Amino acid sequence: MRRKLSSSADEDTDGNTANHSQPSHDERKKTFSTAKYDLTRHSDTLDRRKVEKALAPIQLTPDTCRPSTKSSHSPKKSESLPAGQIEDKMLDARARRTLCLRSPWSCSFLIVAATLSALILMLYILHSFTASQLDSKGCDMYYTRSMFYHFADFDTEHTRFASKYSLHLYREIGFDEDPKVKGVPVLFIPGNAGSYRQARSLASETVQHYYNHVQQNKEAISAGATSIDFFSVDFNEDFTAFHGQTLLDQAEYLNDAVSYILSLYHDPRRSQRDTALPDPSSVILIGHSMGGVAARAMLTMPNYQSNSVNTIITISAPHARSPVSVDSDLVRTYQRINDFWREAYSQKWASDNHLWHVTLISIAGGSLDTTVPSDYASLASLVPSTHGFTVFTSSIPGMWSGADHIQTTWCVQLVRPIARSIFEALDVHRPSQTKTRAERMRVFKRWYLTGIEDTAEKSLPHIEPTALLTLEDQSNAINPAGKRLVLRNLGKHDKPNAHVLPIPPQGTPSQKKFTFLSNLPLEEGADSGHLEVLFCSVLPLQPGHSATLFSMNIDLSDGRAGSTRLLCKNAASDRIVLPASYRTSIHPFDKTTPFSYLQYELEDLGEHQFVAVVDKASGNPPTWAIAEFSDARESSISINTSQRRLVAFGSRFKLPAERPLMTKFEIPALHSSLLAFKLRMGNQVCGDNAELFTPLLRQYLSEPHESRYAVNVKEANISLHGIAPFMPPPLRSEAPNNGLSLQFWTDPTCGSSIDVSLVVDITGSMGKLVMRYRTVFAAFPLLIVALVLRKQFKLYDESGVFVTFMESMDFCFRTSMPLLFLALTVLSISLAASSTATFTNLSDWGTNATESAIDYTKNDLLLGSQDPVFWFLVPLFGLLSASFCVMVNYVALGVVFLLQVPNRLLAVQSRGWRHDHIKRSSMPGFAATSPKRRIFTASVLLLLVLTIIPYQFAYLVACIVQMATCVRAFRHAQENRSASNHNFYNYAHSILILMLCVLPINIPVLVVWIHNLAVHWLTPFSSHHNVLSIMPFILLVETLTSGQMIPRASVRLTYITNIIFFSLAVYAAVYGITFAYLLHHIVNGVAAWLVALHFSNSSLSLSGLTRILDGDDNDGDVKKRP
């Protein structure tokens, strides 16, 4: 038996037995030792019972090439065969099965059907994302005449990053070209791969607005407004979204830049600032994208100068969570930054909160931003409403449009309110150069919010009377109580005309609300505008007071006795602008004069008795105005229907004929950002009355502040950024979640009812999955590959046949995948149910609610869904990921097939050369590299990882080497057609698929490293030079380059292998999306286990290591040479 094994091992590739000359003593000793080693190692292979068990499941029928148990191949017949013939028969059976039944290209009907279904579904989702529920783009391009001054003296004496980053000062040609500082410092921070030149539009607007408006406004100057010195940082287009250390480097540099900027105002040679004013002690920050995150990170750095930042405005910045989780440093940096801010605002006393003076505003672009999910811009989990808020561009008055990620830097409708809000927040007389925190918050809310919010502050109680209105006691100008005031064709009179409504007394049984709407602007001052709304009180003039003290004096008494004088306040400061809605209107941002709207609760008007609408128009029809006091219960209606019912059946309601000017419907059940609806309205029939305006719709959420308008409503898309996957819970529940609210402004003079229907938009809802779950393909494919490899190793250890990737996929489709996805679905429902459970109310500031009371990571698991209705997402993404793996498999096969053609041409060598070197490899055709060379190559690569290159680069090299191994294995399997060769190729190919699925996790950091090389920044990545993170991959790949097939494992080791791959699958599903970077390390551990299996039957001595690397350690299942 020993002679048979040793001679079999000496057969060449043509199947001829080698010439047996008389061996020498050393050769006999070596032959005896080798045979003894082989016999000891593979005794289980020659056990007849194990051979019979291995043959039983793989016997073939001639017609179908499927496994069979016919008596012609029964174990009884094999018992009469010698051991060597049994082994040959087993290998031949395996070869026939591999060649006839399962070539690498073969695929079952089940997989074909599932893949085609998944592809159709994927195309449907992508089509929905690009064609359904799309916002219209309303941004205008901003044009500038810019110039930048580079501060060359901001060098290594000030910062260690001077050779990589730089600081610039913006100046506008034709307005201000002096490089000396003279105003309030503002610093623009670009985002991921952003340019310092992105500050041009916003900086130009500040310059032009100052010289064209502020400089001539004495009231603004006395209030503290001045010019702005706009600085910008050049980060050399760093990729901060991929690398945590880069984000920290930028934050450190920004603190150094702030210190340098403030020092400029102390230098008389660099400053033209009024010496009577205090020098600036803080800088206003404006961050775009990841620049906003870097701005928040500044306050956590050791080199942060206390109180040097008190105002941060961010645009399209992902605050709540990292946009990708492929870098461990980035995930940990995000966690540290967010924990720092949460802990600060959880303090009971302001003296303990080092961020008490800081205001943070987050502006999101909405669904047009396909770079960063706008859900991530939310500050609800970080900052209380007293210190900041999140607003969408579609809510900003006058903009009423979404904006994509880059548009937010140059959109005219956005940069103007930002620039104006900054000027209004300035107070040059204070060292901080800004107003107090509370005043700044009022300024930002007035500029960025609609003013219709329940929490909106009204200025009416805080202003002084400016008008005197004299009425005759029996005047016809007073509208009857409870009657709506409707004015058409204003401007028919030669002089101002007033129409007065009495205000219902306080304590009225039904809650009243005052609403006013007109297509004319409301103006302040007696000589400006066409329309004024005054709130008046009966207050006789004090002795010595004259009517000439007021800016407007309207006498409607004609000098008759028995008149009443009213002191009135102008409500123009509380004016809310709404998009104009006519029959010709298409978009909210159309270039038409917006509507003017006022809304007051009765409690806000407690000190007033009358409302006067003063018509000062000069005959520009058609103009109109509507004013009324309506019952709050009639104007606000709640639809208490469950979300499941709304999704299944929709909702239908009616606006009655006798309705108020504005009607609001609250739908608390609709709060998910994954759902989209279609709203349809019936026609507004006005009969004989001329229609004043067409229906106007506002859909909104109270948190975050997102409003979307639809004009001339007949059909509207309903979708908002409500509760989104993976989002942390709010810092405090300061207000109940009312879900989606719909506000309708309709012409109340028409006197006709309007039917409204709301139905789910399935196509639009599917498109919402793209932005929320695009990172799922970094984790779920590994789940599929892990299950496939688990099945391959299990079959290999049982039968000795390493099936193809697609055959194992077919087995998994029928067994393990459905069971695992069913378990994960149940888990997702459980997690969603626990997430939606009500937690402790933290709205009371005095309760000193600490961060520990809230679990901010409870939505990090699985798909992060907070609603059980989305249970189907787990099997959906499982199916899509399986089809993705199928496509990756065939792409890899195609690449291997194409590469093996030139490889075959280059590998043509003489038979004699192959015969001389055949012993250098366990598989003929694998050109054996010297083991010393392989050890040297691996050592050099590991040394480079330890010093210069990140391990991600070494991983890319390993993937390339593994691809080359697959090319050689494929060519050899095609040429020799033996079971052992096909086993090895299937094994190498599956390892390649596994490595390719991990490759996207490593590419982003590799891109950052290459970019740093391009800008000549050679500082090593401290967190990416761990050789243990790549050593198992290198050892596994180097082992496979020799053609060494992994040995079959014992039952105990098989169980361990199954557990390892199953654990990888579960982790990829449950934690893979949130902690994708850990997938590399887990797969690295899998590679270490496979390397251990390669060495499991070998001596751990240096000679054993050399033999494994050299390919001389032959497995019983692969040592048989063709």
XYZ file of C-alpha atoms in Angstrom, residues 400-750:
351
model
C -39.350 77.273 -1.550
C -37.199 74.794 -3.449
C -34.872 71.922 -2.741
C -31.207 72.058 -3.687
C -28.629 69.425 -4.468
C -25.372 69.088 -2.593
C -23.379 71.566 -4.688
C -26.232 73.956 -5.458
C -26.385 74.936 -1.816
C -23.069 76.780 -2.226
C -24.158 79.035 -5.103
C -27.965 79.157 -5.021
C -29.023 82.833 -5.052
C -32.224 82.132 -3.125
C -30.175 80.531 -0.337
C -27.048 82.683 -0.028
C -29.113 85.869 0.261
C -31.013 84.936 3.435
C -27.822 83.484 4.931
C -25.905 86.695 4.260
C -28.701 88.920 5.547
C -29.175 86.842 8.684
C -25.470 87.146 9.472
C -25.578 90.940 9.165
C -28.630 91.095 11.413
C -26.924 88.881 14.010
C -23.862 91.158 14.228
C -23.110 93.544 17.058
C -19.742 95.089 16.494
C -19.871 96.784 19.882
C -19.462 93.447 21.684
C -16.141 91.530 21.738
C -17.903 88.459 20.358
C -19.047 90.664 17.424
C -22.507 89.067 17.616
C -25.714 89.585 19.536
C -26.594 87.425 22.494
C -27.519 83.804 21.916
C -31.264 84.397 22.371
C -31.220 87.354 19.969
C -29.278 85.370 17.386
C -31.791 82.530 17.600
C -34.654 84.978 16.982
C -32.827 86.376 13.963
C -32.152 82.973 12.438
C -35.711 81.769 13.013
C -37.100 84.904 11.366
C -34.932 84.399 8.282
C -35.032 80.629 7.896
C -38.424 79.479 9.215
C -41.814 80.069 7.677
C -43.243 81.932 10.664
C -46.325 79.665 10.728
C -44.779 77.311 13.265
C -46.588 76.967 16.557
C -43.438 78.132 18.335
C -42.950 81.200 16.115
C -42.509 84.387 18.117
C -44.684 87.360 17.198
C -43.188 90.841 17.271
C -46.541 92.606 17.624
C -46.497 92.670 21.442
C -43.008 94.188 21.445
C -43.438 97.120 19.043
C -44.779 100.602 19.702
C -47.918 102.137 18.110
C -47.136 103.991 14.905
C -50.566 105.029 13.591
C -53.592 106.976 14.767
C -56.962 105.896 13.426
C -60.072 108.025 14.052
C -63.455 106.358 13.561
C -66.998 107.646 13.765
C -69.015 105.642 16.243
C -71.583 104.721 13.590
C -69.083 104.300 10.764
C -69.806 101.827 7.979
C -66.093 101.016 7.924
C -66.551 98.639 10.841
C -67.281 95.131 9.655
C -69.991 93.221 11.551
C -68.652 90.888 14.217
C -68.048 87.342 12.986
C -68.270 88.288 9.301
C -65.421 87.702 6.897
C -63.847 90.744 5.268
C -63.311 90.334 1.520
C -61.815 93.190 -0.477
C -61.553 93.082 -4.267
C -59.842 95.495 -6.635
C -58.061 97.521 -4.002
C -57.083 101.084 -4.834
C -60.461 102.315 -6.031
C -60.324 105.328 -3.671
C -58.173 108.418 -4.038
C -57.157 108.387 -0.390
C -56.367 105.647 2.104
C -59.381 103.713 3.162
C -59.667 101.603 6.309
C -61.792 98.519 6.914
C -62.156 97.564 10.545
C -62.914 94.198 12.152
C -63.760 93.974 15.838
C -61.638 91.484 17.749
C -63.665 88.909 19.710
C -63.319 89.377 23.446
C -61.050 87.150 25.468
C -62.764 84.147 27.022
C -64.885 83.396 23.957
C -66.189 79.801 24.289
C -64.822 78.784 20.910
C -61.145 79.399 20.315
C -60.668 81.985 17.630
C -57.813 82.556 15.216
C -57.192 85.598 13.039
C -55.991 84.966 9.483
C -55.286 87.434 6.700
C -54.243 86.811 3.104
C -53.571 89.208 0.240
C -51.678 89.324 -3.013
C -50.200 92.710 -2.038
C -47.121 93.128 0.134
C -47.485 94.546 3.604
C -45.339 97.577 4.236
C -44.324 99.688 7.192
C -44.527 103.464 7.031
C -47.092 105.984 5.892
C -45.593 106.718 2.510
C -44.693 103.179 1.383
C -46.640 100.203 0.129
C -50.205 99.613 -0.904
C -51.634 97.799 2.088
C -51.294 97.887 5.851
C -52.782 95.771 8.614
C -53.084 97.552 11.952
C -54.010 96.205 15.352
C -55.622 98.976 17.330
C -56.564 99.762 20.892
C -58.952 102.378 22.210
C -56.607 104.642 24.080
C -57.314 108.400 24.342
C -54.366 110.685 23.688
C -52.729 111.992 26.785
C -52.754 115.753 27.326
C -50.075 117.396 25.252
C -49.921 114.586 22.700
C -50.538 115.464 19.102
C -51.645 113.331 16.197
C -48.587 114.493 14.304
C -46.428 112.271 16.521
C -47.526 109.195 14.562
C -46.268 108.167 11.137
C -49.808 107.634 9.860
C -52.987 109.471 10.756
C -56.261 108.235 9.223
C -59.402 110.162 10.061
C -62.610 108.413 8.975
C -64.893 110.592 11.096
C -64.997 113.586 8.700
C -64.643 115.849 11.744
C -67.925 114.751 13.249
C -68.540 114.531 16.940
C -68.693 111.218 18.712
C -65.566 109.810 17.115
C -63.121 107.326 18.624
C -59.369 107.491 18.366
C -57.422 104.238 18.071
C -53.715 103.743 18.643
C -52.499 101.121 16.189
C -49.486 98.879 15.680
C -48.354 97.865 12.219
C -48.272 94.074 11.747
C -45.890 94.148 8.771
C -43.026 92.778 10.886
C -45.027 89.563 11.390
C -45.747 89.177 7.701
C -45.470 85.622 6.391
C -44.783 85.237 2.693
C -46.473 82.397 0.819
C -46.007 81.308 -2.795
C -48.511 82.894 -5.146
C -51.098 80.438 -6.455
C -53.001 81.236 -9.638
C -54.298 79.249 -12.556
C -51.033 79.971 -14.358
C -48.804 78.959 -11.421
C -46.535 75.938 -11.887
C -43.908 76.049 -9.136
C -43.784 77.740 -5.739
C -40.600 79.562 -6.769
C -42.116 81.159 -9.871
C -41.066 84.772 -10.358
C -44.342 86.288 -9.131
C -45.150 88.525 -6.183
C -45.752 86.259 -3.201
C -48.853 86.357 -1.031
C -48.822 88.147 2.318
C -50.201 86.139 5.207
C -50.837 86.909 8.866
C -51.894 84.488 11.545
C -52.512 85.236 15.223
C -54.040 83.318 18.067
C -56.632 85.267 20.022
C -54.298 85.281 23.029
C -51.755 87.262 20.976
C -54.278 90.086 20.526
C -55.327 90.486 24.123
C -54.476 94.213 24.334
C -56.248 95.154 21.095
C -59.909 95.653 20.197
C -59.856 96.198 16.432
C -58.074 95.101 13.283
C -57.854 97.675 10.541
C -57.024 96.842 6.944
C -55.823 100.048 5.325
C -56.134 100.225 1.549
C -53.501 102.551 0.110
C -53.312 100.932 -3.337
C -53.230 103.072 -6.443
C -55.482 101.051 -8.719
C -53.544 97.989 -9.862
C -56.230 95.337 -10.315
C -56.726 92.522 -9.764
C -55.789 92.992 -6.122
C -57.572 91.515 -3.137
C -57.415 90.856 0.577
C -59.244 88.487 2.917
C -59.402 88.787 6.705
C -61.401 86.741 9.173
C -61.694 85.353 12.663
C -62.324 81.627 12.389
C -63.031 78.870 14.862
C -59.761 77.073 15.608
C -61.594 73.756 15.860
C -62.931 74.140 12.318
C -59.543 75.096 10.909
C -57.570 72.250 12.521
C -58.726 68.644 12.008
C -56.939 65.473 13.142
C -57.172 62.263 11.089
C -56.656 59.419 13.539
C -55.988 56.527 11.183
C -53.247 53.952 11.577
C -50.324 53.923 9.195
C -51.146 50.404 7.996
C -54.654 51.475 7.063
C -53.379 54.583 5.310
C -50.929 52.486 3.301
C -53.562 49.893 2.427
C -56.590 52.066 1.771
C -55.455 55.669 1.746
C -57.614 58.462 3.119
C -60.383 60.662 1.759
C -61.747 63.839 3.285
C -63.632 66.925 2.177
C -63.169 70.655 2.541
C -66.707 71.902 3.244
C -68.328 74.730 1.337
C -68.421 76.901 4.448
C -64.815 76.690 5.483
C -62.203 79.069 6.853
C -59.477 80.637 4.768
C -56.957 78.111 6.040
C -57.705 74.498 6.965
C -55.147 72.185 8.553
C -55.281 68.396 8.635
C -52.988 66.555 11.034
C -52.142 62.903 10.303
C -50.074 61.693 13.302
C -49.587 58.212 11.830
C -47.612 59.531 8.849
C -44.098 60.223 10.052
C -41.848 57.887 8.074
C -39.361 59.185 5.532
C -39.688 55.906 3.585
C -43.283 56.517 2.525
C -44.512 58.680 -0.330
C -48.112 59.560 -1.131
C -50.127 61.160 -3.881
C -52.624 63.859 -2.975
C -55.422 64.724 -5.397
C -57.840 67.627 -5.056
C -61.122 68.253 -6.804
C -61.820 71.448 -8.698
C -62.538 74.648 -6.841
C -65.804 75.873 -8.358
C -66.550 79.544 -7.702
C -69.721 80.022 -9.714
C -70.554 83.671 -10.370
C -67.830 84.955 -8.075
C -64.442 85.629 -9.597
C -61.803 83.287 -8.185
C -59.283 85.156 -6.083
C -56.651 82.401 -6.011
C -56.308 78.669 -6.569
C -55.694 76.155 -3.766
C -52.316 76.405 -2.056
C -50.886 73.462 -0.088
C -48.196 73.325 2.565
C -47.042 69.956 3.857
C -44.787 70.134 6.868
C -43.227 68.502 9.889
C -42.631 70.288 13.163
C -39.271 68.538 13.693
C -37.180 68.967 11.683
C -38.499 72.190 10.178
C -39.412 71.027 6.716
C -42.163 72.607 4.644
C -42.972 71.918 1.032
C -45.425 74.000 -0.954
C -47.597 73.128 -3.930
C -49.383 75.828 -5.930
C -52.495 75.555 -8.072
C -53.026 72.168 -6.468
C -54.668 69.412 -8.420
C -52.162 66.674 -7.661
C -49.205 66.872 -5.286
C -46.393 64.616 -4.108
C -46.380 64.037 -0.360
C -43.084 62.950 1.177
C -41.017 64.385 3.991
C -37.910 63.643 6.017
C -39.559 62.345 9.151
C -38.457 59.324 11.145
C -35.618 57.795 9.131
C -33.597 54.573 9.454
C -30.548 54.552 11.732
C -31.351 57.992 13.165
C -30.708 58.422 16.910
C -33.614 59.488 19.139
C -34.052 63.185 19.952
C -32.151 64.853 22.753
C -35.422 65.839 24.373
C -39.052 65.302 23.519
C -39.877 68.985 23.631
C -43.140 68.630 21.708
C -45.375 65.746 20.726
C -44.816 64.307 17.289
C -47.886 65.335 15.293
C -46.684 63.541 12.196
C -47.509 64.987 8.802
C -49.628 68.133 8.630
C -51.362 69.454 5.533
C -52.389 73.117 5.352
C -54.799 74.212 2.626
C -55.416 77.813 1.679
C -58.518 77.918 -0.471
C -60.736 80.737 -1.707
C -63.551 80.879 0.884
C -65.715 83.048 -1.374
C -66.299 80.202 -3.826
